[in-house]
Amino acid sequence: MSDDVAMLLRRAGFGPTASELAAAKKAGYAATVSRLMAPAGPDRGAATAPMPDLGRDPFDDLPNPTAEQRTAAEATRRVHTSALMRWWLDRLTAADHQAHEKLIFFWHGHWATSIRKVGSPQFMLAQHRKIRSSPTIGVMARKLVSDPALVYWLDGQLNTRDAPNENLARELMELFLLGIGNYTERDVKEAGRALTGWRTDLGVPETAIFFPGVHDAGPKTILGSTADFDAHTLVDLLARQPACARFIASRLWFRYGSSTEPMAGSIEQRMRAAFPVGMRMLRALFEDDEFRSGRHRLVKQPVEWLVGALRQLGIRPARLPEDTLNRILAGLGGLGQVPFAPPSVGGWPSGTAWLNSAAAQVRLNLADLLAGLAEIDRLTAEELATLLAVETWTPRTYLALKQARNPRQLLTLGLASPEYLVI
């Protein structure tokens, strides 16, 4: 069936172009999975969106800034933040290795860290590099447990031997590696002790700094194991737990399979066997008949929706005027999903949470903005389906599209249609 190939491309990436979908249908499902999971050669598209050089954080040399210095530094941070968001949206749009980029976006939401508290775009970019360069979940956990953005986000810099702070320890177990029910409160307290001693420094965005004098170096008993655990040996222990493989599999299913239906046992077994390599776990998911059946539905997250539209309309964020980019970012803010700014450590919601009435008008306005940028002179409802990689319109949607007065309105309605939003 061609429908399963279309669904695969929509789930694995950010929305296929018409040419990508046509090529995938010709190749078939199995070959498309192989290409997505193990693409040949470098990502030439992503190479056109080089990572920005943000320089130093403007607050690095201002231990006691005046009001005027603070205002200037905050303005510089806003410029850096805008550049960071523009870059990532551009890379997501331009990348040929769409499954890889989608997985990076998944990990960003999984290790949800927000610039709104962290403050430093340099910290956020350094964290992004760690996620991008981690071949396994265990390696990623080792890198992130001493990542300045995550440490600051979860108050790890306040965690000392004399004044333990359990925020990071709790989220490592609850939200990042194990899931609720796979640890005790005693485990959290002991893990908090293992995480003591780390401080952040704006001049060193790549890693937090370890101070042995405020670290609790004594033995701790965590999940039945006793040792002089520190941050890195702690996450090694957590990543080895059978619960970790199950939990990561469940989170991947939640974002790629269904946010409402439970994961089938066959899928869980296949994905656990592929742990700890995220891309291999995804391949196990995509190759399972339950996923391929198309019985489950997902609602596109706002960033998925936006990037898919940008790809299909040939719009590069890097080339947009600043005021246009700001309007797009404001639209994402109105929809509730801005890159590098998840609302909480729990990440972004899913499913029908994105389909509320307040978001509908914001999405329609943003769709109209994108339709205007596309500058399409002639378009039919049938051509629109091909452009947006929509298999077919329902009679109700088709009737609405036929009443559009011009190509811009037709494209706006298509981008806001249920067929485009639900995959």
Coordinates of C-alpha atoms in Angstrom, one line a residue:
M1 CA 0.0 0.0 0.0
S2 CA 1.2 3.5 -0.7
D3 CA -0.6 5.0 2.3
D4 CA 1.8 3.3 4.7
V5 CA 4.8 4.8 2.9
A6 CA 3.3 8.3 3.2
M7 CA 2.5 7.7 6.9
L8 CA 6.1 6.6 7.5
L9 CA 7.6 9.7 5.9
R10 CA 5.2 11.9 7.9
R11 CA 6.0 10.2 11.2
A12 CA 9.8 9.6 10.7
G13 CA 10.5 13.2 9.4
F14 CA 8.9 16.6 9.3
G15 CA 6.7 16.1 6.2
P16 CA 7.8 14.9 2.8
T17 CA 7.9 16.9 -0.3
A18 CA 6.0 15.7 -3.3
S19 CA 9.2 14.4 -5.0
E20 CA 10.3 12.6 -1.8
L21 CA 7.0 10.9 -1.5
A22 CA 6.9 9.8 -5.1
A23 CA 10.4 8.4 -4.8
A24 CA 9.5 6.5 -1.6
K25 CA 6.4 5.0 -3.1
K26 CA 8.4 3.8 -6.0
A27 CA 11.1 2.3 -3.7
G28 CA 8.6 0.6 -1.4
Y29 CA 8.1 0.5 2.4
A30 CA 11.1 -1.7 3.4
A31 CA 13.6 0.2 1.2
T32 CA 12.3 3.5 2.5
V33 CA 12.8 2.4 6.1
S34 CA 16.3 1.4 5.4
R35 CA 17.1 4.7 3.6
L36 CA 15.6 6.7 6.5
M37 CA 17.4 4.8 9.2
A38 CA 20.8 4.5 7.5
P39 CA 21.0 7.2 4.8
A40 CA 23.9 7.0 2.4
G41 CA 26.5 9.8 2.4
P42 CA 26.6 13.1 4.2
D43 CA 23.5 15.3 4.6
R44 CA 24.1 17.9 1.9
G45 CA 20.9 19.8 2.8
A46 CA 21.9 20.1 6.5
A47 CA 25.4 21.3 5.3
T48 CA 23.7 24.4 3.9
A49 CA 22.6 25.3 7.5
P50 CA 25.8 25.6 9.4
M51 CA 25.6 25.8 13.2
P52 CA 25.9 29.4 14.4
D53 CA 28.9 30.9 16.2
L54 CA 27.3 32.8 19.1
G55 CA 30.5 33.9 20.7
R56 CA 30.6 34.4 24.4
D57 CA 27.6 35.0 26.6
P58 CA 27.3 38.8 27.1
F59 CA 27.0 38.3 30.9
D60 CA 30.2 36.4 31.2
D61 CA 32.3 39.4 32.0
L62 CA 29.6 41.2 34.0
P63 CA 29.6 39.8 37.6
N64 CA 27.9 42.9 38.9
P65 CA 26.3 44.6 35.9
T66 CA 24.8 48.1 36.0
A67 CA 21.3 48.6 34.9
E68 CA 22.5 49.8 31.6
Q69 CA 24.9 46.9 31.1
R70 CA 22.2 44.4 32.0
T71 CA 19.8 45.9 29.5
A72 CA 22.5 45.7 26.7
A73 CA 23.4 42.2 27.6
E74 CA 19.8 41.0 27.7
A75 CA 19.3 42.6 24.2
T76 CA 22.4 40.7 22.9
R77 CA 21.0 37.5 24.4
R78 CA 17.7 38.0 22.5
V79 CA 19.6 38.4 19.3
H80 CA 21.6 35.2 20.0
T81 CA 18.4 33.4 20.9
S82 CA 16.7 34.5 17.7
A83 CA 19.7 33.3 15.7
L84 CA 19.7 30.0 17.4
M85 CA 16.0 29.4 16.7
R86 CA 16.3 30.5 13.1
W87 CA 19.2 28.2 12.6
W88 CA 17.5 25.1 14.0
L89 CA 14.3 25.7 12.0
D90 CA 16.4 26.2 8.9
R91 CA 18.3 23.0 9.5
L92 CA 15.1 21.0 10.1
T93 CA 13.8 22.4 6.8
A94 CA 16.9 21.9 4.7
A95 CA 18.1 18.5 6.1
D96 CA 17.9 15.5 3.8
H97 CA 18.4 13.0 6.7
Q98 CA 14.9 13.8 8.1
A99 CA 14.7 10.8 10.4
H100 CA 17.9 11.8 12.2
E101 CA 16.7 15.4 12.6
K102 CA 13.3 14.3 13.9
L103 CA 15.0 12.1 16.5
I104 CA 17.1 15.0 17.6
F105 CA 13.9 17.0 18.1
F106 CA 12.4 14.1 20.0
W107 CA 15.4 14.1 22.4
H108 CA 15.2 17.9 22.9
G109 CA 11.6 17.4 24.1
H110 CA 12.6 14.4 26.2
W111 CA 15.4 16.2 28.0
A112 CA 13.2 19.2 28.1
T113 CA 15.3 22.3 29.0
S114 CA 14.1 25.9 28.4
I115 CA 16.1 28.9 27.6
R116 CA 13.5 30.9 29.5
K117 CA 15.1 29.9 32.7
V118 CA 18.6 29.0 31.6
G119 CA 19.0 32.4 29.9
S120 CA 22.2 31.6 28.0
P121 CA 21.8 30.7 24.3
Q122 CA 25.4 29.4 24.5
F123 CA 24.3 26.9 27.2
M124 CA 21.4 25.7 25.0
L125 CA 23.6 25.3 21.9
A126 CA 26.2 23.3 23.8
Q127 CA 23.4 21.0 25.1
H128 CA 22.1 20.6 21.6
R129 CA 25.6 19.6 20.4
K130 CA 25.7 16.9 23.1
I131 CA 22.4 15.5 22.1
R132 CA 23.4 15.5 18.4
S133 CA 26.7 13.8 19.0
S134 CA 25.5 11.0 21.3
P135 CA 25.4 7.5 19.6
T136 CA 23.5 5.8 22.4
I137 CA 21.2 6.8 25.2
G138 CA 23.8 5.9 27.9
V139 CA 26.3 8.2 26.3
M140 CA 23.7 11.0 26.0
A141 CA 22.8 10.6 29.7
R142 CA 26.5 10.8 30.7
K143 CA 27.0 14.0 28.7
L144 CA 23.8 15.7 29.9
V145 CA 24.1 14.9 33.6
S146 CA 27.0 17.5 33.7
D147 CA 25.5 19.8 31.0
P148 CA 25.3 23.4 32.2
A149 CA 21.9 24.0 30.7
L150 CA 20.3 20.9 32.4
V151 CA 22.2 21.4 35.7
Y152 CA 21.0 25.1 35.9
W153 CA 17.5 24.2 34.6
L154 CA 17.0 21.7 37.5
D155 CA 18.9 23.6 40.2
G156 CA 21.8 21.3 40.2
Q157 CA 24.2 24.2 40.9
L158 CA 22.5 24.4 44.3
N159 CA 23.1 20.8 45.2
T160 CA 25.8 20.4 47.8
R161 CA 26.8 17.9 50.4
D162 CA 25.5 20.1 53.1
A163 CA 22.3 21.2 51.3
P164 CA 21.2 18.4 49.0
N165 CA 18.8 19.3 46.1
E166 CA 16.9 16.4 44.6
N167 CA 15.4 18.1 41.5
L168 CA 17.8 16.7 38.9
A169 CA 17.9 13.3 40.6
R170 CA 14.1 13.0 40.6
E171 CA 13.8 14.0 36.9
L172 CA 16.6 11.6 35.9
M173 CA 14.5 8.8 37.3
E174 CA 10.9 10.0 36.6
L175 CA 11.2 11.7 33.2
F176 CA 14.5 10.9 31.5
L177 CA 15.6 7.3 32.2
L178 CA 13.3 5.1 34.3
G179 CA 9.7 6.3 34.5
I180 CA 7.3 6.4 37.5
G181 CA 7.2 3.2 39.6
N182 CA 10.7 2.1 38.9
Y183 CA 12.4 3.8 41.9
T184 CA 11.7 4.8 45.5
E185 CA 12.0 8.0 47.3
R186 CA 15.0 6.6 49.0
D187 CA 16.6 6.1 45.6
V188 CA 15.9 9.8 44.8
K189 CA 17.6 11.0 48.0
E190 CA 20.6 8.9 47.4
A191 CA 20.9 9.9 43.8
G192 CA 20.7 13.5 44.9
R193 CA 23.8 12.9 47.0
A194 CA 25.6 11.5 44.0
L195 CA 24.8 14.6 41.9
T196 CA 26.3 17.1 44.4
G197 CA 29.3 19.3 43.6
W198 CA 28.5 20.7 40.1
R199 CA 28.5 24.5 39.3
T200 CA 27.8 26.4 36.1
D201 CA 30.0 29.1 34.6
L202 CA 28.9 31.3 31.7
G203 CA 32.5 31.2 30.4
V204 CA 32.4 27.4 30.1
P205 CA 29.2 26.5 28.2
E206 CA 30.4 23.0 27.2
T207 CA 30.4 21.5 30.7
A208 CA 29.5 22.2 34.3
I209 CA 32.5 22.4 36.7
F210 CA 32.9 19.8 39.4
F211 CA 34.0 21.0 42.9
P212 CA 35.1 17.9 44.9
G213 CA 34.9 19.9 48.2
V214 CA 31.1 20.2 48.0
H215 CA 30.5 16.7 46.6
D216 CA 29.2 13.9 48.9
A217 CA 31.8 11.2 48.2
G218 CA 30.4 8.7 50.6
P219 CA 28.7 5.4 49.7
K220 CA 25.1 5.5 48.4
T221 CA 22.6 2.7 47.9
I222 CA 20.6 3.2 44.8
L223 CA 18.3 0.6 43.2
G224 CA 19.8 -2.0 45.4
S225 CA 23.5 -1.2 44.5
T226 CA 25.9 0.3 46.9
A227 CA 28.9 2.3 45.8
D228 CA 30.5 5.7 46.0
F229 CA 28.3 6.9 43.2
D230 CA 28.9 10.2 41.4
A231 CA 27.0 11.8 38.6
H232 CA 28.4 9.7 35.8
T233 CA 28.3 6.3 37.6
L234 CA 24.8 7.1 38.7
V235 CA 23.5 7.5 35.1
D236 CA 25.5 4.4 34.1
L237 CA 23.5 2.5 36.7
L238 CA 20.2 3.9 35.6
A239 CA 20.8 3.2 31.9
R240 CA 21.6 -0.4 32.7
Q241 CA 18.2 -1.0 34.4
P242 CA 15.7 -3.0 32.3
A243 CA 13.2 -0.3 33.1
C244 CA 15.3 2.2 31.1
A245 CA 14.9 0.3 27.8
R246 CA 11.1 -0.1 28.5
F247 CA 10.7 3.5 29.4
I248 CA 12.6 4.9 26.3
A249 CA 10.6 2.5 24.1
S250 CA 7.3 3.8 25.6
R251 CA 8.4 7.4 25.0
L252 CA 9.3 6.8 21.4
W253 CA 6.0 5.0 20.9
F254 CA 4.1 8.0 22.5
R255 CA 5.7 10.5 20.0
Y256 CA 5.9 8.3 16.9
G257 CA 3.2 5.7 17.3
S258 CA 0.2 7.0 19.3
S259 CA -0.3 9.4 22.2
T260 CA -3.5 7.7 23.2
E261 CA -3.2 3.9 22.5
P262 CA -0.9 1.6 24.5
M263 CA 2.1 0.1 22.8
A264 CA 1.7 -3.5 21.6
G265 CA 3.9 -6.1 23.3
S266 CA 5.5 -7.1 20.1
I267 CA 6.7 -3.5 19.4
E268 CA 8.0 -3.2 23.0
Q269 CA 10.0 -6.4 22.7
R270 CA 11.5 -5.3 19.3
M271 CA 12.4 -1.9 20.6
R272 CA 13.9 -3.1 23.8
A273 CA 16.1 -5.5 21.9
A274 CA 17.4 -2.5 19.9
F275 CA 18.2 -0.4 23.0
P276 CA 20.3 1.7 23.6
V277 CA 20.7 3.1 20.0
G278 CA 17.8 5.4 19.4
M279 CA 17.8 5.0 15.6
R280 CA 17.7 1.2 15.9
M281 CA 14.8 1.4 18.3
L282 CA 13.0 3.6 15.7
R283 CA 13.7 1.0 13.0
A284 CA 12.3 -1.7 15.1
L285 CA 9.1 0.4 15.6
F286 CA 8.7 1.3 11.9
E287 CA 9.2 -2.3 10.8
D288 CA 6.5 -3.7 13.1
D289 CA 3.2 -4.5 11.4
E290 CA 1.2 -2.8 14.2
F291 CA 2.9 0.5 13.4
R292 CA 2.6 0.0 9.6
S293 CA -1.1 -0.9 9.9
G294 CA -2.0 2.8 10.2
R295 CA -4.6 2.1 12.9
H296 CA -3.1 4.7 15.2
R297 CA -3.2 8.5 14.6
L298 CA -1.1 11.4 15.8
V299 CA -1.7 15.1 15.7
K300 CA 1.3 17.1 14.4
Q301 CA 3.1 19.2 16.9
P302 CA 3.3 22.8 15.9
V303 CA 7.0 22.6 15.0
E304 CA 6.3 19.5 12.9
W305 CA 3.5 21.2 11.2
L306 CA 5.5 24.4 10.5
V307 CA 8.7 22.7 9.3
G308 CA 6.7 20.3 7.0
A309 CA 5.0 23.3 5.4
L310 CA 8.3 25.1 5.0
R311 CA 9.8 22.1 3.3
Q312 CA 6.8 21.6 1.0
L313 CA 6.6 25.2 0.0
G314 CA 10.3 25.7 -0.5
I315 CA 10.7 28.3 2.2
R316 CA 14.1 28.6 4.0
P317 CA 14.0 30.4 7.4
A318 CA 17.6 31.5 6.9
R319 CA 16.5 33.7 4.0
L320 CA 13.5 35.3 5.7
P321 CA 13.6 39.0 6.9
E322 CA 13.9 39.4 10.6
D323 CA 10.4 40.7 11.0
T324 CA 8.9 37.7 9.1
L325 CA 10.9 35.3 11.3
N326 CA 9.7 37.1 14.4
R327 CA 6.1 36.7 13.2
I328 CA 6.7 32.9 12.7
L329 CA 8.2 32.5 16.1
A330 CA 5.4 34.5 17.6
G331 CA 3.0 32.1 15.8
L332 CA 4.8 29.1 17.3
G333 CA 4.5 30.8 20.7
G334 CA 0.8 31.2 20.2
L335 CA 0.6 27.6 19.3
G336 CA 2.5 26.6 22.4
Q337 CA 5.7 25.2 21.0
V338 CA 8.9 27.2 20.5
P339 CA 12.3 25.4 19.9
F340 CA 14.6 25.6 22.9
A341 CA 11.7 26.7 25.1
P342 CA 9.6 23.8 26.3
P343 CA 7.0 24.8 29.0
S344 CA 8.3 22.5 31.7
V345 CA 10.7 19.6 32.4
G346 CA 7.9 17.4 31.3
G347 CA 8.2 18.7 27.7
W348 CA 5.4 19.6 25.3
P349 CA 1.9 18.0 25.3
S350 CA 0.7 15.8 22.5
G351 CA -2.4 14.7 20.7
T352 CA -5.6 16.8 20.7
A353 CA -4.0 19.4 23.1
W354 CA -2.8 21.0 19.9
L355 CA -6.3 21.3 18.4
N356 CA -7.9 23.7 20.8
S357 CA -10.0 26.6 19.5
A358 CA -7.5 29.2 20.6
A359 CA -4.7 27.6 18.6
A360 CA -7.0 27.2 15.5
Q361 CA -7.0 31.0 14.7
V362 CA -3.3 31.3 15.4
R363 CA -2.6 28.4 13.1
L364 CA -4.8 29.9 10.4
N365 CA -3.0 33.2 10.6
L366 CA 0.4 31.5 10.4
A367 CA -0.8 29.3 7.5
D368 CA -1.8 32.5 5.7
L369 CA 1.6 34.0 6.3
L370 CA 3.3 30.9 4.9
A371 CA 0.9 30.8 1.9
G372 CA 1.8 34.4 1.1
L373 CA 5.5 33.6 1.3
A374 CA 5.0 30.7 -1.2
E375 CA 3.9 33.1 -4.0
I376 CA 1.9 30.4 -5.9
D377 CA 0.0 31.8 -8.8
R378 CA -2.1 28.8 -9.8
L379 CA -3.3 25.9 -7.7
T380 CA -6.2 23.4 -7.7
A381 CA -7.4 21.2 -4.8
E382 CA -5.9 18.2 -6.5
E383 CA -2.5 19.9 -7.0
L384 CA -2.6 21.1 -3.4
A385 CA -2.9 17.5 -2.2
T386 CA 0.2 16.5 -4.1
L387 CA 2.1 19.6 -2.9
L388 CA 1.3 18.9 0.8
A389 CA 1.7 15.1 0.5
V390 CA -2.0 14.5 1.5
E391 CA -3.3 11.3 0.2
T392 CA -6.9 12.5 -0.3
W393 CA -9.4 15.1 0.9
T394 CA -12.6 14.2 2.7
P395 CA -15.7 15.5 0.9
R396 CA -16.2 18.2 3.6
T397 CA -12.6 19.5 3.2
Y398 CA -12.8 19.3 -0.6
L399 CA -16.0 21.4 -0.6
A400 CA -14.3 24.0 1.5
L401 CA -11.3 24.1 -0.7
K402 CA -13.4 24.4 -3.9
Q403 CA -14.8 27.6 -2.4
A404 CA -11.4 29.3 -2.0
R405 CA -11.2 32.5 -3.9
N406 CA -7.5 32.4 -4.8
P407 CA -4.4 30.1 -4.5
R408 CA -3.3 31.8 -1.2
Q409 CA -6.6 31.1 0.4
L410 CA -6.6 27.6 -1.0
L411 CA -3.2 26.9 0.4
T412 CA -4.1 28.4 3.8
L413 CA -7.1 26.1 4.1
G414 CA -5.1 23.1 3.1
L415 CA -2.4 23.8 5.7
A416 CA -5.1 24.1 8.4
S417 CA -7.1 21.1 7.3
P418 CA -7.6 18.0 9.4
E419 CA -6.0 15.9 6.7
Y420 CA -2.8 17.9 7.1
L421 CA -2.8 18.1 10.9
V422 CA -3.6 14.5 11.7
I423 CA -1.1 11.8 10.5

